[in-house]
mmCIF file with all atom_site columns, C-alpha atoms in Angstrom:
data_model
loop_
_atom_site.group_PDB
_atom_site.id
_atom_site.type_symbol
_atom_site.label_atom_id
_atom_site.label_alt_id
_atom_site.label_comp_id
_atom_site.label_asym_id
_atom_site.label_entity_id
_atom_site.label_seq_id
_atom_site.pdbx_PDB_ins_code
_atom_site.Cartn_x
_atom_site.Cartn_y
_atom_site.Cartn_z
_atom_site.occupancy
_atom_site.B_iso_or_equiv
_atom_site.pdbx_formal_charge
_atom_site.auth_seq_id
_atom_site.auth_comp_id
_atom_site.auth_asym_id
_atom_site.auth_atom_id
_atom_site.pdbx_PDB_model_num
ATOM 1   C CA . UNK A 1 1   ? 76.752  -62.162 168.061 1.00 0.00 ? 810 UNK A CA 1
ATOM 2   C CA . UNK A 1 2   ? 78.747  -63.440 165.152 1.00 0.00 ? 811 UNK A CA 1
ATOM 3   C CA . UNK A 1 3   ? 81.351  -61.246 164.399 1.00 0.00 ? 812 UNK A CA 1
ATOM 4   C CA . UNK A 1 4   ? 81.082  -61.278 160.618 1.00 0.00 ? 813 UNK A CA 1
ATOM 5   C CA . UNK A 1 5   ? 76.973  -61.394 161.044 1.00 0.00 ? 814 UNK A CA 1
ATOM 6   C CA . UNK A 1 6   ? 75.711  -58.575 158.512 1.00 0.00 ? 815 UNK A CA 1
ATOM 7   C CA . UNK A 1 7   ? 73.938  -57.051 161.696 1.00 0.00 ? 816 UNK A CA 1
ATOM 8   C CA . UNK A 1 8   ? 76.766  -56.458 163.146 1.00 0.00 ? 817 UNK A CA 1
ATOM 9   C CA . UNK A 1 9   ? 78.608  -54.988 160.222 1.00 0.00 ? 818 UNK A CA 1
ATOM 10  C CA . UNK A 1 10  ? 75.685  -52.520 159.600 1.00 0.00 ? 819 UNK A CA 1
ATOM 11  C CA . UNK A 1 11  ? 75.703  -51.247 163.099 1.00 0.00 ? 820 UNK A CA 1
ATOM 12  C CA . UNK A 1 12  ? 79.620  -51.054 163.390 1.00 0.00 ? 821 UNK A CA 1
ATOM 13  C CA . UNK A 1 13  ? 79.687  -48.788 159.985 1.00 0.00 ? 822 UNK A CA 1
ATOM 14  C CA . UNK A 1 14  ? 76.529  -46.583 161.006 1.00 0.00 ? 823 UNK A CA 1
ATOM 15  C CA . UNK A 1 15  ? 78.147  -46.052 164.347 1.00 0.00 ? 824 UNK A CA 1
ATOM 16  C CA . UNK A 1 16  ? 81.637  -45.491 163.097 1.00 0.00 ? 825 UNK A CA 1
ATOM 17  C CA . UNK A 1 17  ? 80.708  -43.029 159.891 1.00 0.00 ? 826 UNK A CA 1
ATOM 18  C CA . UNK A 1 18  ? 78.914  -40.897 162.431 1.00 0.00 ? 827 UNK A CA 1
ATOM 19  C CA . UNK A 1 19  ? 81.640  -41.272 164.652 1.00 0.00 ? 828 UNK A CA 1
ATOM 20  C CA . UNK A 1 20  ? 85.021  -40.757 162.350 1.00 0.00 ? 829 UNK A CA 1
ATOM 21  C CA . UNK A 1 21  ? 85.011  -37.141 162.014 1.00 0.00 ? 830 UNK A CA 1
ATOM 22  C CA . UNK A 1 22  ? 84.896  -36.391 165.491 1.00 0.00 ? 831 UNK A CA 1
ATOM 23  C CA . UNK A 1 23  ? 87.580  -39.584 166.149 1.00 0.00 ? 832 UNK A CA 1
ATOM 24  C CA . UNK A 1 24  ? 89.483  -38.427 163.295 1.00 0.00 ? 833 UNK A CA 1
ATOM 25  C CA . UNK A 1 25  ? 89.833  -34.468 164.462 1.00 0.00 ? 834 UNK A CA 1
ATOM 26  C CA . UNK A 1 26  ? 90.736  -35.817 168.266 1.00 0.00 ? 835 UNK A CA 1
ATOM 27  C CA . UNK A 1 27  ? 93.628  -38.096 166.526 1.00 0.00 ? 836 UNK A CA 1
ATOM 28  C CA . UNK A 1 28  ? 94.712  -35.282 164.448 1.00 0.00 ? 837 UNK A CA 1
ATOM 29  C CA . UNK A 1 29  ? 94.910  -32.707 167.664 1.00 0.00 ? 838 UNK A CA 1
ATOM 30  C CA . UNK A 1 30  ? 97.455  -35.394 169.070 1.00 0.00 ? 839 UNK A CA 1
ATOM 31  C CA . UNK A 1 31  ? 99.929  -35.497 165.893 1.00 0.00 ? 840 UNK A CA 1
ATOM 32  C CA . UNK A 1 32  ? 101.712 -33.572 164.401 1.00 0.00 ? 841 UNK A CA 1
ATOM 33  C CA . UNK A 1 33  ? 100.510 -33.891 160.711 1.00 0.00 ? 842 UNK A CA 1
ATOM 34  C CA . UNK A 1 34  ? 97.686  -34.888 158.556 1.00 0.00 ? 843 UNK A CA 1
ATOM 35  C CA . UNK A 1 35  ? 99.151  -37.872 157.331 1.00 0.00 ? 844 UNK A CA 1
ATOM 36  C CA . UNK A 1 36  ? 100.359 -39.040 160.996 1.00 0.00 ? 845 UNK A CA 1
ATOM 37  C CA . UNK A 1 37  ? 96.903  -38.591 161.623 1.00 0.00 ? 846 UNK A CA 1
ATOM 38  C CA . UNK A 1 38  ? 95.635  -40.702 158.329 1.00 0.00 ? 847 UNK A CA 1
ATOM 39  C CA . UNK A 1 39  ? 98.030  -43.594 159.517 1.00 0.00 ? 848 UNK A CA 1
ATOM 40  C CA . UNK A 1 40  ? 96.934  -43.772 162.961 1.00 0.00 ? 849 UNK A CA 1
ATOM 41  C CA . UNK A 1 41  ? 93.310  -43.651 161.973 1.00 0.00 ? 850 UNK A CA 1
ATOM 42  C CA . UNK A 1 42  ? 94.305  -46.885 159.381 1.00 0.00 ? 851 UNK A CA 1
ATOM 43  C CA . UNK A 1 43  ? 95.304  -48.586 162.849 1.00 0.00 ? 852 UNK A CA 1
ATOM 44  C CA . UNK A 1 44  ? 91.729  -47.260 164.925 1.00 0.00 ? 853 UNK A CA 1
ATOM 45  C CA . UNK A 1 45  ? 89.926  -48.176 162.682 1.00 0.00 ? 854 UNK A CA 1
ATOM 46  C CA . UNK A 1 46  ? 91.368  -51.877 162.206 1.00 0.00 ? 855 UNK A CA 1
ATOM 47  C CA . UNK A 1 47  ? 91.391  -52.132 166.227 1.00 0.00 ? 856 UNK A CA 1
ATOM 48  C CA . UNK A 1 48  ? 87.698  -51.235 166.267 1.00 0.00 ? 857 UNK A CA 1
ATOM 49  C CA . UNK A 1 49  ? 86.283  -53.361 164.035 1.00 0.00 ? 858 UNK A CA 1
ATOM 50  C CA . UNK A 1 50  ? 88.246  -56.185 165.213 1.00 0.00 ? 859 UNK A CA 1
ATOM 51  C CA . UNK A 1 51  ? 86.958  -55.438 168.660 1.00 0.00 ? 860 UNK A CA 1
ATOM 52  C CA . UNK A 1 52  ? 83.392  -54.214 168.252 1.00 0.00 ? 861 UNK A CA 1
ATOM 53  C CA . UNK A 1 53  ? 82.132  -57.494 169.818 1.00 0.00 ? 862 UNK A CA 1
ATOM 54  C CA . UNK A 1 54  ? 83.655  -56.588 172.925 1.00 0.00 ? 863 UNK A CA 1
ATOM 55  C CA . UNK A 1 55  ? 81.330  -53.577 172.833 1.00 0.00 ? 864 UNK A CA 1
ATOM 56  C CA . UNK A 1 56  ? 78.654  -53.129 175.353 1.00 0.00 ? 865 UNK A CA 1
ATOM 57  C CA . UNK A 1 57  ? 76.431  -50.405 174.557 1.00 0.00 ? 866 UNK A CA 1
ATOM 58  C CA . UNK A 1 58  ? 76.154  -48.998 171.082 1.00 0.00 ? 867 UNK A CA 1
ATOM 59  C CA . UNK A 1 59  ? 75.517  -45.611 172.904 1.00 0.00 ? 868 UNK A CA 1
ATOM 60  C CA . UNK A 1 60  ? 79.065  -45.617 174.332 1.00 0.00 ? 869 UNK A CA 1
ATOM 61  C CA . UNK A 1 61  ? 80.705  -45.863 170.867 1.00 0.00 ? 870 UNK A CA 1
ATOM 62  C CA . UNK A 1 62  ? 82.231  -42.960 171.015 1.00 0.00 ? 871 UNK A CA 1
ATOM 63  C CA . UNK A 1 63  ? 83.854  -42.960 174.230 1.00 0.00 ? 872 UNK A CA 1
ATOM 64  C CA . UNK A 1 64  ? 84.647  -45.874 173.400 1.00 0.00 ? 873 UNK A CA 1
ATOM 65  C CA . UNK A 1 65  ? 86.795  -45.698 169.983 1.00 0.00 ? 874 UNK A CA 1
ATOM 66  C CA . UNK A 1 66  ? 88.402  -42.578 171.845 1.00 0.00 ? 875 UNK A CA 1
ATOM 67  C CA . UNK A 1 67  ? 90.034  -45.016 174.186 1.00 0.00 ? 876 UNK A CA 1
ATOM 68  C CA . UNK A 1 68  ? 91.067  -46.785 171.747 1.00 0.00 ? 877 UNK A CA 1
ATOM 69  C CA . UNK A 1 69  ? 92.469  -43.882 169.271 1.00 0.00 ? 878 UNK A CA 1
ATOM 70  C CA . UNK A 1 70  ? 94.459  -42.859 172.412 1.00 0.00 ? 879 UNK A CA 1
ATOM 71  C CA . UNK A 1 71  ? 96.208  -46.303 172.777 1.00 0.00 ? 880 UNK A CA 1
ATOM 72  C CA . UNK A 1 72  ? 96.588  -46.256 168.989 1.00 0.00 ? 881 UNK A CA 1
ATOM 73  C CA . UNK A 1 73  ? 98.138  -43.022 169.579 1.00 0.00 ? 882 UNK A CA 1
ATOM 74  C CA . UNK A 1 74  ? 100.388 -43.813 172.338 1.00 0.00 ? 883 UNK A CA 1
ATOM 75  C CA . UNK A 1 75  ? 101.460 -46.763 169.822 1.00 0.00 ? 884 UNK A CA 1
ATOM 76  C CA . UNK A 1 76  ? 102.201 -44.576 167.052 1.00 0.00 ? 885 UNK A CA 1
ATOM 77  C CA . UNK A 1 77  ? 104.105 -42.456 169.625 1.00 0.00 ? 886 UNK A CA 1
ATOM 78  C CA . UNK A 1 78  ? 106.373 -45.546 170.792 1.00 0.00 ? 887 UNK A CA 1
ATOM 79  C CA . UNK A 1 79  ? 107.247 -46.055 167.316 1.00 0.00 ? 888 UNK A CA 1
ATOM 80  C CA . UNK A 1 80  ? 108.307 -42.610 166.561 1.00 0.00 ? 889 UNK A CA 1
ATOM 81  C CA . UNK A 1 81  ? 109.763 -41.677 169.282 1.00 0.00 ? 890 UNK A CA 1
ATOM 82  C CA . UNK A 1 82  ? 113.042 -41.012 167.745 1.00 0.00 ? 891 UNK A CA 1
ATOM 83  C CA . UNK A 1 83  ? 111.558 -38.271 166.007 1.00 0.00 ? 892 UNK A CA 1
ATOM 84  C CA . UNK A 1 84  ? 112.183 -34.524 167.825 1.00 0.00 ? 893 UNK A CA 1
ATOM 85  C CA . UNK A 1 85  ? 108.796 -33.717 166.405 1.00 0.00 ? 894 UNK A CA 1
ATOM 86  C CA . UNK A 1 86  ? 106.673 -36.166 168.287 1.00 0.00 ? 895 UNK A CA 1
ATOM 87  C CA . UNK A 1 87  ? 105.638 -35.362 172.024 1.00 0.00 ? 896 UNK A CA 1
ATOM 88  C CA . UNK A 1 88  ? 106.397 -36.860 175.108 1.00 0.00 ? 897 UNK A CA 1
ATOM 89  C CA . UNK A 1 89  ? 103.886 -39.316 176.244 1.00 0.00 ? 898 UNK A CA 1
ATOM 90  C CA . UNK A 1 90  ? 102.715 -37.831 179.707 1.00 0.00 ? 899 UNK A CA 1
ATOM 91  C CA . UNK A 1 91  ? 102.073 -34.169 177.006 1.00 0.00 ? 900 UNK A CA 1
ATOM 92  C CA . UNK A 1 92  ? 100.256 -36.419 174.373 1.00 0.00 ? 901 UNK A CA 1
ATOM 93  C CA . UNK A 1 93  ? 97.659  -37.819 177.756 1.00 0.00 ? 902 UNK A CA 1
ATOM 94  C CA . UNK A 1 94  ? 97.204  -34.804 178.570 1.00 0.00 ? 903 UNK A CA 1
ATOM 95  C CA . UNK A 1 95  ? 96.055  -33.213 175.296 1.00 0.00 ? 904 UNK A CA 1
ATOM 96  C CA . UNK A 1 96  ? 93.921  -36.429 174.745 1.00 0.00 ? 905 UNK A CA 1
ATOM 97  C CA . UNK A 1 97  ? 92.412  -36.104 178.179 1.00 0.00 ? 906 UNK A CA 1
ATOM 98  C CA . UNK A 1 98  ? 91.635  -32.534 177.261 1.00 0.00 ? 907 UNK A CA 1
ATOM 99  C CA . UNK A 1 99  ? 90.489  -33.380 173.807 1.00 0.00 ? 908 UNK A CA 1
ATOM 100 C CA . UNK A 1 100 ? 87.871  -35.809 175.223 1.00 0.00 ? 909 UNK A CA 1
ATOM 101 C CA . UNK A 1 101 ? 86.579  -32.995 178.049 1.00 0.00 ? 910 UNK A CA 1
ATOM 102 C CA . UNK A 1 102 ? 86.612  -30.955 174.834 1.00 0.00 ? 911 UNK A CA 1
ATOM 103 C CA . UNK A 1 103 ? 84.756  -32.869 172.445 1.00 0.00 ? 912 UNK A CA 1
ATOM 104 C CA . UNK A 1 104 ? 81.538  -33.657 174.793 1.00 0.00 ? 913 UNK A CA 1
ATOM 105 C CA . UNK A 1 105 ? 81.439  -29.805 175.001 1.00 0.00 ? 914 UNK A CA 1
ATOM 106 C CA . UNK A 1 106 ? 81.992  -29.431 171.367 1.00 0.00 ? 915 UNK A CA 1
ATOM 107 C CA . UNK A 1 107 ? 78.947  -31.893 170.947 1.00 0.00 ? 916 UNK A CA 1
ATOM 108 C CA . UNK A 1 108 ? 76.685  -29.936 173.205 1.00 0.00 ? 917 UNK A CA 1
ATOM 109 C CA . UNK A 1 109 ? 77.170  -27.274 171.396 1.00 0.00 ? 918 UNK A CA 1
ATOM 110 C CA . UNK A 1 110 ? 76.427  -28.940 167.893 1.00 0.00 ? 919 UNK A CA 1
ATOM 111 C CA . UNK A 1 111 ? 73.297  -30.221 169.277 1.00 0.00 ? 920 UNK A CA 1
ATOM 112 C CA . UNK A 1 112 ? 72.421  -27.101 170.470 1.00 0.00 ? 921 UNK A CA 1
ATOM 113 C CA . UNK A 1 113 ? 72.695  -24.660 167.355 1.00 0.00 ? 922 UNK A CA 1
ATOM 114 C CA . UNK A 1 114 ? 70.974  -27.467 165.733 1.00 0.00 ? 923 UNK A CA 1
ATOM 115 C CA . UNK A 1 115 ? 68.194  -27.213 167.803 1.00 0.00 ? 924 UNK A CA 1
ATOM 116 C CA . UNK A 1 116 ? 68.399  -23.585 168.176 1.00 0.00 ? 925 UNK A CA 1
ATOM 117 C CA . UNK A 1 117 ? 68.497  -23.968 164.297 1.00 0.00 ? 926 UNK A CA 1
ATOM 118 C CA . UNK A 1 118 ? 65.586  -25.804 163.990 1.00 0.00 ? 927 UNK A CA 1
ATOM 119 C CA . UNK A 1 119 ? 63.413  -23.747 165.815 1.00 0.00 ? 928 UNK A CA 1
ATOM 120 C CA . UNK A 1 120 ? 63.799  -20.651 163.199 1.00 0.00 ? 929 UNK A CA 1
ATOM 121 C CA . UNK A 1 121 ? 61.087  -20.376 160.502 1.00 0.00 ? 930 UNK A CA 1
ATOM 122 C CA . UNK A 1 122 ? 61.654  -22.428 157.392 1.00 0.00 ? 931 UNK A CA 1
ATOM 123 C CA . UNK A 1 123 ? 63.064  -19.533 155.124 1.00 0.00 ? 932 UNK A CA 1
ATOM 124 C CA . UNK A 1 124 ? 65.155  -17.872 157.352 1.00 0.00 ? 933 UNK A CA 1
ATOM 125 C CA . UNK A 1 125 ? 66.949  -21.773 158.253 1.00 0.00 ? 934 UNK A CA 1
ATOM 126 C CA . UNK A 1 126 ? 66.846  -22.485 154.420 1.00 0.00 ? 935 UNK A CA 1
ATOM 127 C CA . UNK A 1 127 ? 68.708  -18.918 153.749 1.00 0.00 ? 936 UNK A CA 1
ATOM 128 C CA . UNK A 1 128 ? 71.178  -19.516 156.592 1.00 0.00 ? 937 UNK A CA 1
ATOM 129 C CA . UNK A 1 129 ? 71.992  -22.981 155.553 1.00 0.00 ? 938 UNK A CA 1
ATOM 130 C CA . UNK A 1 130 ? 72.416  -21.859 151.905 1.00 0.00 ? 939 UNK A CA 1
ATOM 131 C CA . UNK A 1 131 ? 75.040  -19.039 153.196 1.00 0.00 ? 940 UNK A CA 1
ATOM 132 C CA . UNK A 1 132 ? 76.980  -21.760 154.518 1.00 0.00 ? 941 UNK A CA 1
ATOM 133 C CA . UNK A 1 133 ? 76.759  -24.681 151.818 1.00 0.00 ? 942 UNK A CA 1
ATOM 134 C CA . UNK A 1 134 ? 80.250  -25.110 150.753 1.00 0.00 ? 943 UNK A CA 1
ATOM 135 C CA . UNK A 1 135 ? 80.548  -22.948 147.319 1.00 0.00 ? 944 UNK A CA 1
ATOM 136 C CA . UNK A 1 136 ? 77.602  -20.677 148.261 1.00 0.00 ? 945 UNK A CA 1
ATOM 137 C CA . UNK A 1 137 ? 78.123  -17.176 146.348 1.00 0.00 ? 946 UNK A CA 1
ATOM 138 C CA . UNK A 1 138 ? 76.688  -15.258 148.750 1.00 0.00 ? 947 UNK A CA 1
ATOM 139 C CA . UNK A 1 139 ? 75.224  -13.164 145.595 1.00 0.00 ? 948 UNK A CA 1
ATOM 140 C CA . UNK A 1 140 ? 73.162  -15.954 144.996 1.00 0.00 ? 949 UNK A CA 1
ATOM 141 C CA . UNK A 1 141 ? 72.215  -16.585 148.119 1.00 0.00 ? 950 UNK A CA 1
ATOM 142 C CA . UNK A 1 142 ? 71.281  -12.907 148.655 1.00 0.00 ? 951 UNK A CA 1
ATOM 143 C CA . UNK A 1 143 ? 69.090  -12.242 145.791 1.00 0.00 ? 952 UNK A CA 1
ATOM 144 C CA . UNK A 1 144 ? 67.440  -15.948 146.742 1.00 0.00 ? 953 UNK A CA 1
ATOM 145 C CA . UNK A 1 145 ? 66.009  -13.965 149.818 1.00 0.00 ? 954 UNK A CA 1
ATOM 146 C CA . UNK A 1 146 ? 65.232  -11.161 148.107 1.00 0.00 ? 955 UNK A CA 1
ATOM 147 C CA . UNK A 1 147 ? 68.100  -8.959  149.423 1.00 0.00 ? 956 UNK A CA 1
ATOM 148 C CA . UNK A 1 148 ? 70.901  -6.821  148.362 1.00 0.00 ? 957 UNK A CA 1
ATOM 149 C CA . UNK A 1 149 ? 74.227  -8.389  149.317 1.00 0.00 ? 958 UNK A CA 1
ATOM 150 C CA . UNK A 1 150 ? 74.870  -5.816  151.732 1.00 0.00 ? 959 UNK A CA 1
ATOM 151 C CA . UNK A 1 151 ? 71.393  -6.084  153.421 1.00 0.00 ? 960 UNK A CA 1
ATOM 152 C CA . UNK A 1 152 ? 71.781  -9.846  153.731 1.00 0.00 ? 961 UNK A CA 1
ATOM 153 C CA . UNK A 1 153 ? 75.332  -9.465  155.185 1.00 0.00 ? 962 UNK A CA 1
ATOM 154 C CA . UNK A 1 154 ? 73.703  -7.440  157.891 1.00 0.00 ? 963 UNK A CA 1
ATOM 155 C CA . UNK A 1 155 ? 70.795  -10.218 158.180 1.00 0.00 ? 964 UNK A CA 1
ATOM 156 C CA . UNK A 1 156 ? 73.087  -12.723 158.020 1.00 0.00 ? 965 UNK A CA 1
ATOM 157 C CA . UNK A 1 157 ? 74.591  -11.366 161.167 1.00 0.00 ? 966 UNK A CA 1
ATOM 158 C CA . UNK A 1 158 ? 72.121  -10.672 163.211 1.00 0.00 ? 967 UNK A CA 1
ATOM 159 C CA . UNK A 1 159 ? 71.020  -14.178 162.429 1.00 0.00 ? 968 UNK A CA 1
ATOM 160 C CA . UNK A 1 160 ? 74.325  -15.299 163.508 1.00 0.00 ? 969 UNK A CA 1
ATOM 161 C CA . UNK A 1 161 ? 73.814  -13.273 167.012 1.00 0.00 ? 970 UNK A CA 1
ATOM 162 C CA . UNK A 1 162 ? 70.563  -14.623 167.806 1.00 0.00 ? 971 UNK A CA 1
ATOM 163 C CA . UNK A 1 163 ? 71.593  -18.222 167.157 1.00 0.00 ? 972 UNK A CA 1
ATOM 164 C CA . UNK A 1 164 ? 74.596  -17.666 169.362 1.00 0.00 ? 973 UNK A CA 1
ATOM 165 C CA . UNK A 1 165 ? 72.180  -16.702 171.788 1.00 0.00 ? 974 UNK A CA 1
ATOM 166 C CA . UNK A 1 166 ? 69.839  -19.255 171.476 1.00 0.00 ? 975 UNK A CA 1
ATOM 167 C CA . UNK A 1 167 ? 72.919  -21.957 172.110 1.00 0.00 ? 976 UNK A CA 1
ATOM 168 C CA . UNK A 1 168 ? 74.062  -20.166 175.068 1.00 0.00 ? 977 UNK A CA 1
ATOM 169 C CA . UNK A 1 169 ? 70.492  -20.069 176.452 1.00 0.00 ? 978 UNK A CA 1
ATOM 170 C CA . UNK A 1 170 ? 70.316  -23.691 175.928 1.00 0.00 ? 979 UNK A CA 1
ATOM 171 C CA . UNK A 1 171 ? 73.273  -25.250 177.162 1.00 0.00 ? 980 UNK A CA 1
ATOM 172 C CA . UNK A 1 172 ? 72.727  -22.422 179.803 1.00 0.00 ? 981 UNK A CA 1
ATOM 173 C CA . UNK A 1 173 ? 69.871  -24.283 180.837 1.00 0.00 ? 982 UNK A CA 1
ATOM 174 C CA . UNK A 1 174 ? 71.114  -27.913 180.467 1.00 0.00 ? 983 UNK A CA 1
ATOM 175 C CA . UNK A 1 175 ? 73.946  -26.724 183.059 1.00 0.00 ? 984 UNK A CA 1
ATOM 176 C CA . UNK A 1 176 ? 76.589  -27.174 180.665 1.00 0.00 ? 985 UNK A CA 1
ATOM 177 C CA . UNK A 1 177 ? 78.176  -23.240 180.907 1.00 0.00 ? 986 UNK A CA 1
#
């Protein structure tokens, strides 16, 4: 496939916008700052888009641009390693290594709650999802379901226990405990 085709441009941008928060918070676990972690993900992204050709499956996207954030990394690294505040190389593989076991189960456990989520009646997920839109007042949100703030504080948590169980159930039973 031609690598400026508008195919493969699509593809590589739907794949990598659902992909950069997730690459962007493994990068950031394996720097020391914010902006270590903006400059680093300047240099992934570059690197993947340059080499998305050279990608086999669309489906292993992810794993994929984690390799690569880790050698952009381990660049980074190299070129600051006269700073005291950067870690040793053999420390930074194994918090990447870690990071990666940790984001599949961080994943599963998305997937889950949203499933779990998704199973609740429509109010009760419209309510919960409300509670948790960024800039809810819960006020609002409470007398939207017909509560008192206090009553849907209490709902709101037993909500939040049954969900919890839900998730556990479900990764419980797709072995992933």
């Amino acid at each position: 496939m031609d690598p400026e085709s508008p195919l493969q441009h699509e593809q590589f941008l739907t794949l990598f916008t659902s992909s950069e928060p997730a690459i962007r918070a493994y990068v950031r676990r394996l720097v020391p700052t914010r902006n270590d972690a903006a400059d680093v993900m300047q240099g992934v992204s570059l690197v993947l888009w340059k080499k998305f050709h050279e990608l086999d499956q669309p489906s292993d996207f992810r794993k994929w641009s984690f390799g690569v954030a880790r050698y952009e990394t381990l660049a980074w690294l190299r070129n600051k390693s006269r700073d005291r505040l950067v870690l040793a190389e053999d420390v930074l593989l194994t918090l990447a290594h870690e990071s990666e076991r940790g984001e599949e189960r961080l994943t599963a456990q998305r997937e889950a709650l949203e499933d779990c989520l998704e199973k609740l009646p429509q109010p009760q997920r419209t309510a919960i999802l409300a509670a948790y839109a960024p800039d809810a007042a819960m006020q609002d949100v409470a007398k939207q379901s017909g509560r008192t703030v206090a009553a849907f504080y209490q709902w709101l948590h037993r909500m939040r226990l049954q969900l919890l169980e839900c998730t556990r159930r479900t990764l419980q039973s797709e072995g992933l405990t």
